[in-house]
Amino acid sequence: CQHMDKNPGVKGAQRFRDRFEQFLYDIRGKMDELEMMMGDMKKKYTIATGHFGETSSVEPETFFGYINTFMNQYKDAKEILVKKREDEERKRKKQLQAMSSAEQSRPSSPRSR
């Protein structure tokens, strides 16, 4: 112990070791929990990729990129369809109005007696 008192490097190293051991003790439970969560996530990723016809070896960035692309294209297609339906509805209403106006502007024919 006298040697440690005279050499501040040894004393500092011992203090670091003590604190680091306490840190490792404190963090061990959290690390175990994270490892369990990681294993669960890997299982779920394998299931998810399987549902989409991919293997779990596909990189997550690639896999989720496919899903993102699909979702964006689906949203765009839906917007196009909605716009097309609205345009068709407006066109149909115009045609009905034109037919109604044409009928009202025709002279009424005398009724047969």
Coordinates of N, CA, C and O in Angstrom, one line a residue:
C1 N 0.8 -1.2 0.0 CA 0.0 0.0 0.0 C 0.9 1.3 0.0 O 0.4 2.3 -0.5
Q2 N 2.1 1.2 0.6 CA 2.9 2.4 0.6 C 3.3 2.7 -0.8 O 3.5 3.9 -1.1
H3 N 3.5 1.7 -1.6 CA 3.9 1.9 -3.0 C 2.8 2.7 -3.7 O 3.1 3.5 -4.5
M4 N 1.6 2.3 -3.4 CA 0.4 3.0 -4.1 C 0.4 4.4 -3.7 O 0.0 5.3 -4.5
D5 N 0.6 4.8 -2.4 CA 0.6 6.1 -2.0 C 1.6 7.0 -2.6 O 1.4 8.2 -2.9
K6 N 2.8 6.4 -2.9 CA 3.9 7.2 -3.5 C 3.7 7.3 -5.0 O 4.3 8.2 -5.6
N7 N 3.0 6.4 -5.6 CA 2.8 6.4 -7.1 C 1.4 6.8 -7.4 O 0.5 5.9 -7.3
P8 N 1.1 8.0 -7.8 CA -0.3 8.4 -8.1 C -0.9 7.7 -9.3 O -2.1 7.5 -9.4
G9 N -0.1 7.2 -10.2 CA -0.6 6.5 -11.4 C -1.2 5.2 -10.9 O -2.3 4.8 -11.5
V10 N -0.6 4.5 -10.0 CA -1.2 3.2 -9.5 C -2.5 3.5 -8.7 O -3.5 2.7 -8.9
K11 N -2.5 4.5 -8.0 CA -3.7 4.8 -7.2 C -4.8 5.2 -8.1 O -6.0 4.8 -7.9
G12 N -4.5 6.0 -9.2 CA -5.6 6.4 -10.1 C -6.1 5.2 -10.9 O -7.3 5.0 -11.2
A13 N -5.2 4.2 -11.2 CA -5.6 3.0 -11.9 C -6.5 2.2 -11.1 O -7.5 1.6 -11.6
Q14 N -6.2 2.1 -9.8 CA -7.0 1.3 -8.9 C -8.4 1.9 -8.7 O -9.4 1.2 -8.7
R15 N -8.4 3.2 -8.6 CA -9.7 3.9 -8.5 C -10.5 3.7 -9.8 O -11.7 3.5 -9.7
F16 N -9.9 3.8 -11.0 CA -10.6 3.6 -12.2 C -11.1 2.1 -12.2 O -12.3 1.9 -12.6
R17 N -10.3 1.2 -11.8 CA -10.7 -0.2 -11.8 C -11.9 -0.4 -10.9 O -12.9 -1.1 -11.3
D18 N -11.9 0.2 -9.7 CA -13.0 0.1 -8.8 C -14.3 0.6 -9.4 O -15.4 0.0 -9.3
R19 N -14.2 1.8 -10.0 CA -15.4 2.4 -10.5 C -15.9 1.7 -11.8 O -17.1 1.5 -12.0
F20 N -15.0 1.2 -12.6 CA -15.4 0.4 -13.8 C -16.0 -0.9 -13.4 O -17.0 -1.3 -14.0
E21 N -15.5 -1.6 -12.4 CA -16.2 -2.8 -11.9 C -17.6 -2.5 -11.4 O -18.5 -3.3 -11.7
Q22 N -17.8 -1.4 -10.7 CA -19.1 -1.0 -10.3 C -20.0 -0.7 -11.5 O -21.2 -1.2 -11.5
F23 N -19.5 -0.1 -12.5 CA -20.2 0.2 -13.7 C -20.7 -1.1 -14.3 O -21.8 -1.2 -14.7
L24 N -19.7 -2.0 -14.5 CA -20.1 -3.3 -15.1 C -21.1 -4.0 -14.3 O -22.0 -4.6 -14.9
Y25 N -21.0 -4.0 -13.0 CA -22.0 -4.6 -12.1 C -23.4 -3.9 -12.3 O -24.4 -4.6 -12.5
D26 N -23.4 -2.6 -12.4 CA -24.7 -1.9 -12.6 C -25.3 -2.1 -13.9 O -26.5 -2.2 -14.1
I27 N -24.5 -2.2 -15.0 CA -25.0 -2.3 -16.3 C -25.4 -3.7 -16.8 O -26.1 -3.9 -17.8
R28 N -24.9 -4.7 -16.1 CA -25.1 -6.1 -16.5 C -26.5 -6.5 -16.7 O -26.9 -7.1 -17.7
G29 N -27.4 -6.1 -15.8 CA -28.9 -6.4 -16.0 C -29.4 -5.7 -17.2 O -30.2 -6.3 -18.0
K30 N -29.0 -4.5 -17.5 CA -29.5 -3.8 -18.6 C -29.0 -4.4 -19.9 O -29.8 -4.5 -20.9
M31 N -27.8 -4.8 -19.9 CA -27.2 -5.5 -21.1 C -27.9 -6.8 -21.4 O -28.2 -7.2 -22.5
D32 N -28.2 -7.6 -20.3 CA -28.9 -8.8 -20.5 C -30.3 -8.6 -21.1 O -30.8 -9.3 -22.0
E33 N -31.0 -7.5 -20.6 CA -32.3 -7.2 -21.2 C -32.2 -6.8 -22.6 O -33.0 -7.2 -23.5
L34 N -31.2 -6.0 -23.0 CA -31.0 -5.6 -24.4 C -30.7 -6.8 -25.3 O -31.2 -6.8 -26.4
E35 N -29.9 -7.7 -24.8 CA -29.6 -8.9 -25.6 C -30.9 -9.7 -25.8 O -31.1 -10.2 -26.9
M36 N -31.7 -9.8 -24.8 CA -33.0 -10.5 -25.0 C -33.9 -9.8 -26.0 O -34.5 -10.4 -26.9
M37 N -33.9 -8.5 -25.9 CA -34.7 -7.7 -26.9 C -34.2 -7.9 -28.3 O -34.9 -7.9 -29.2
M38 N -32.9 -7.9 -28.4 CA -32.2 -8.0 -29.7 C -32.6 -9.4 -30.3 O -32.9 -9.5 -31.5
G39 N -32.5 -10.5 -29.5 CA -32.9 -11.8 -30.0 C -34.4 -11.8 -30.4 O -34.7 -12.4 -31.5
D40 N -35.3 -11.2 -29.7 CA -36.7 -11.1 -30.0 C -36.9 -10.3 -31.3 O -37.7 -10.7 -32.2
M41 N -36.2 -9.2 -31.4 CA -36.2 -8.4 -32.7 C -35.8 -9.2 -33.9 O -36.4 -9.2 -34.9
K42 N -34.7 -10.0 -33.7 CA -34.2 -10.8 -34.9 C -35.3 -11.9 -35.3 O -35.5 -12.1 -36.5
K43 N -35.9 -12.5 -34.3 CA -37.0 -13.5 -34.6 C -38.1 -12.8 -35.4 O -38.6 -13.3 -36.4
K44 N -38.6 -11.6 -34.9 CA -39.7 -10.9 -35.5 C -39.3 -10.4 -36.9 O -40.1 -10.4 -37.8
Y45 N -38.0 -10.0 -37.1 CA -37.6 -9.6 -38.4 C -37.6 -10.8 -39.4 O -38.0 -10.6 -40.5
T46 N -37.2 -11.9 -38.9 CA -37.2 -13.1 -39.8 C -38.6 -13.5 -40.2 O -38.9 -13.8 -41.4
I47 N -39.6 -13.4 -39.3 CA -41.0 -13.6 -39.6 C -41.5 -12.6 -40.6 O -42.1 -12.9 -41.6
A48 N -41.2 -11.3 -40.3 CA -41.6 -10.2 -41.2 C -41.1 -10.4 -42.6 O -41.8 -10.3 -43.6
T49 N -39.8 -10.7 -42.7 CA -39.2 -10.8 -44.1 C -39.8 -12.0 -44.8 O -40.0 -12.0 -46.0
G50 N -40.1 -13.1 -44.0 CA -40.7 -14.3 -44.6 C -42.1 -14.0 -45.2 O -42.5 -14.5 -46.2
H51 N -42.9 -13.1 -44.5 CA -44.2 -12.8 -45.0 C -44.1 -12.1 -46.3 O -45.1 -12.1 -47.1
F52 N -43.0 -11.4 -46.6 CA -42.9 -10.6 -47.8 C -42.0 -11.4 -48.8 O -41.6 -10.8 -49.8
G53 N -41.8 -12.7 -48.6 CA -41.0 -13.5 -49.6 C -39.5 -13.2 -49.6 O -38.9 -13.5 -50.6
E54 N -39.0 -12.6 -48.5 CA -37.6 -12.3 -48.4 C -37.0 -13.2 -47.4 O -37.7 -13.8 -46.5
T55 N -35.6 -13.3 -47.4 CA -34.9 -14.0 -46.3 C -34.5 -13.0 -45.3 O -34.4 -11.8 -45.6
S56 N -34.2 -13.5 -44.1 CA -33.8 -12.6 -43.1 C -32.4 -12.1 -43.3 O -31.9 -11.2 -42.6
S57 N -31.7 -12.6 -44.4 CA -30.4 -12.1 -44.7 C -30.4 -10.7 -45.4 O -29.4 -10.1 -45.5
V58 N -31.6 -10.3 -45.9 CA -31.7 -9.0 -46.6 C -31.4 -7.9 -45.5 O -31.9 -8.0 -44.4
E59 N -30.7 -7.0 -45.9 CA -30.4 -5.9 -45.0 C -31.6 -5.1 -44.6 O -32.5 -4.9 -45.5
P60 N -31.8 -4.7 -43.4 CA -33.0 -4.0 -42.9 C -33.2 -2.7 -43.8 O -34.4 -2.4 -44.1
E61 N -32.2 -2.0 -44.1 CA -32.3 -0.8 -44.9 C -33.0 -1.1 -46.3 O -33.8 -0.4 -46.7
T62 N -32.6 -2.2 -46.8 CA -33.1 -2.7 -48.1 C -34.6 -3.1 -48.0 O -35.5 -2.7 -48.7
F63 N -34.8 -4.0 -47.0 CA -36.2 -4.5 -46.7 C -37.2 -3.4 -46.5 O -38.2 -3.3 -47.1
F64 N -36.8 -2.5 -45.5 CA -37.7 -1.4 -45.2 C -37.8 -0.4 -46.3 O -38.8 0.3 -46.4
G65 N -36.8 -0.3 -47.1 CA -36.8 0.5 -48.3 C -37.9 0.0 -49.3 O -38.6 0.8 -49.9
Y66 N -38.0 -1.3 -49.4 CA -39.0 -1.9 -50.3 C -40.4 -1.5 -49.8 O -41.3 -1.1 -50.6
I67 N -40.6 -1.6 -48.5 CA -41.9 -1.3 -47.9 C -42.2 0.2 -48.1 O -43.3 0.5 -48.4
N68 N -41.2 1.0 -47.8 CA -41.4 2.4 -48.0 C -41.8 2.8 -49.4 O -42.7 3.6 -49.7
T69 N -41.1 2.2 -50.4 CA -41.4 2.4 -51.8 C -42.8 2.0 -52.1 O -43.5 2.7 -52.8
F70 N -43.2 0.8 -51.7 CA -44.5 0.3 -51.9 C -45.6 1.2 -51.3 O -46.5 1.6 -52.0
M71 N -45.3 1.7 -50.1 CA -46.3 2.6 -49.4 C -46.5 3.9 -50.2 O -47.6 4.4 -50.4
N72 N -45.4 4.4 -50.6 CA -45.4 5.7 -51.4 C -46.1 5.5 -52.7 O -46.9 6.3 -53.1
Q73 N -45.8 4.4 -53.4 CA -46.5 4.1 -54.7 C -48.0 3.9 -54.5 O -48.8 4.3 -55.3
Y74 N -48.3 3.2 -53.4 CA -49.7 2.9 -53.1 C -50.5 4.2 -52.9 O -51.6 4.4 -53.4
K75 N -49.9 5.1 -52.1 CA -50.5 6.4 -51.8 C -50.7 7.2 -53.1 O -51.7 7.8 -53.3
D76 N -49.6 7.2 -53.9 CA -49.7 7.9 -55.2 C -50.9 7.4 -56.1 O -51.6 8.1 -56.7
A77 N -50.9 6.0 -56.1 CA -52.0 5.4 -57.0 C -53.4 5.7 -56.4 O -54.3 6.0 -57.2
K78 N -53.5 5.7 -55.1 CA -54.8 6.0 -54.5 C -55.2 7.4 -54.8 O -56.4 7.7 -55.1
E79 N -54.3 8.4 -54.7 CA -54.6 9.8 -55.0 C -55.0 9.9 -56.5 O -55.9 10.6 -56.8
I80 N -54.3 9.2 -57.4 CA -54.7 9.2 -58.8 C -56.1 8.7 -59.0 O -56.9 9.3 -59.7
L81 N -56.4 7.6 -58.4 CA -57.8 7.0 -58.5 C -58.8 7.9 -57.9 O -59.9 8.1 -58.5
V82 N -58.6 8.5 -56.8 CA -59.5 9.4 -56.2 C -59.8 10.6 -57.1 O -60.9 11.0 -57.4
K83 N -58.7 11.2 -57.7 CA -58.8 12.3 -58.6 C -59.6 11.9 -59.9 O -60.5 12.6 -60.3
K84 N -59.3 10.7 -60.4 CA -60.0 10.2 -61.5 C -61.5 10.0 -61.2 O -62.4 10.4 -62.0
R85 N -61.9 9.5 -60.1 CA -63.3 9.3 -59.7 C -63.9 10.7 -59.6 O -65.1 10.9 -60.0
E86 N -63.3 11.6 -59.0 CA -63.8 13.0 -58.8 C -64.0 13.6 -60.2 O -65.1 14.2 -60.4
D87 N -63.1 13.5 -61.1 CA -63.2 14.0 -62.4 C -64.4 13.4 -63.2 O -65.2 14.1 -63.8
E88 N -64.5 12.0 -63.0 CA -65.6 11.3 -63.7 C -67.0 11.8 -63.1 O -68.0 11.9 -63.8
E89 N -67.0 12.0 -61.8 CA -68.2 12.4 -61.1 C -68.6 13.8 -61.6 O -69.8 14.1 -61.9
R90 N -67.6 14.7 -61.7 CA -67.9 16.1 -62.2 C -68.4 16.0 -63.7 O -69.4 16.7 -64.1
K91 N -67.8 15.2 -64.5 CA -68.2 15.0 -65.9 C -69.6 14.5 -66.0 O -70.4 15.0 -66.8
R92 N -69.9 13.5 -65.2 CA -71.3 12.9 -65.1 C -72.3 14.0 -64.7 O -73.4 14.1 -65.3
K93 N -72.0 14.8 -63.7 CA -72.9 15.9 -63.3 C -73.1 16.9 -64.4 O -74.2 17.4 -64.6
K94 N -72.0 17.2 -65.1 CA -72.2 18.2 -66.2 C -73.1 17.7 -67.2 O -73.9 18.4 -67.8
Q95 N -72.9 16.4 -67.6 CA -73.8 15.7 -68.6 C -75.2 15.7 -68.2 O -76.1 16.0 -69.0
L96 N -75.5 15.4 -66.9 CA -76.8 15.4 -66.4 C -77.4 16.8 -66.4 O -78.6 17.0 -66.8
Q97 N -76.6 17.8 -66.1 CA -77.1 19.2 -66.1 C -77.4 19.6 -67.5 O -78.4 20.3 -67.8
A98 N -76.5 19.2 -68.5 CA -76.7 19.6 -69.9 C -78.0 18.9 -70.4 O -78.8 19.6 -71.1
M99 N -78.2 17.7 -70.0 CA -79.4 17.0 -70.5 C -80.7 17.6 -69.9 O -81.7 17.8 -70.5
S100 N -80.6 18.0 -68.6 CA -81.7 18.7 -67.9 C -82.0 20.0 -68.5 O -83.2 20.4 -68.8
S101 N -81.0 20.8 -68.8 CA -81.1 22.1 -69.5 C -81.7 21.9 -70.9 O -82.6 22.7 -71.3
A102 N -81.3 20.9 -71.6 CA -81.8 20.7 -73.0 C -83.3 20.3 -72.9 O -84.1 20.8 -73.7
E103 N -83.7 19.6 -71.9 CA -85.1 19.2 -71.8 C -86.0 20.4 -71.4 O -87.1 20.5 -71.9
Q104 N -85.5 21.2 -70.6 CA -86.2 22.4 -70.1 C -86.3 23.5 -71.3 O -87.3 24.2 -71.3
S105 N -85.4 23.5 -72.1 CA -85.4 24.5 -73.2 C -86.2 24.1 -74.4 O -86.5 24.9 -75.3
R106 N -86.6 22.8 -74.5 CA -87.4 22.3 -75.6 C -88.8 22.8 -75.4 O -89.3 22.8 -74.3
P107 N -89.4 23.2 -76.5 CA -90.8 23.6 -76.4 C -91.7 22.4 -76.0 O -91.4 21.3 -76.5
S108 N -92.6 22.7 -75.2 CA -93.5 21.6 -74.8 C -94.4 21.2 -75.9 O -95.0 22.1 -76.6
S109 N -94.6 20.0 -76.1 CA -95.5 19.6 -77.2 C -96.9 19.5 -76.7 O -97.1 19.1 -75.6
P110 N -97.9 19.8 -77.6 CA -99.3 19.7 -77.1 C -99.6 18.2 -76.9 O -99.2 17.3 -77.5
R111 N -100.4 18.1 -75.9 CA -100.8 16.7 -75.5 C -101.9 16.2 -76.3 O -102.8 17.0 -76.7
S112 N -101.9 15.0 -76.6 CA -103.0 14.4 -77.4 C -104.2 14.3 -76.6 O -104.2 14.0 -75.4
R113 N -105.4 14.5 -77.2 CA -106.6 14.5 -76.5 C -107.3 13.2 -76.8 O -107.5 12.6 -77.6

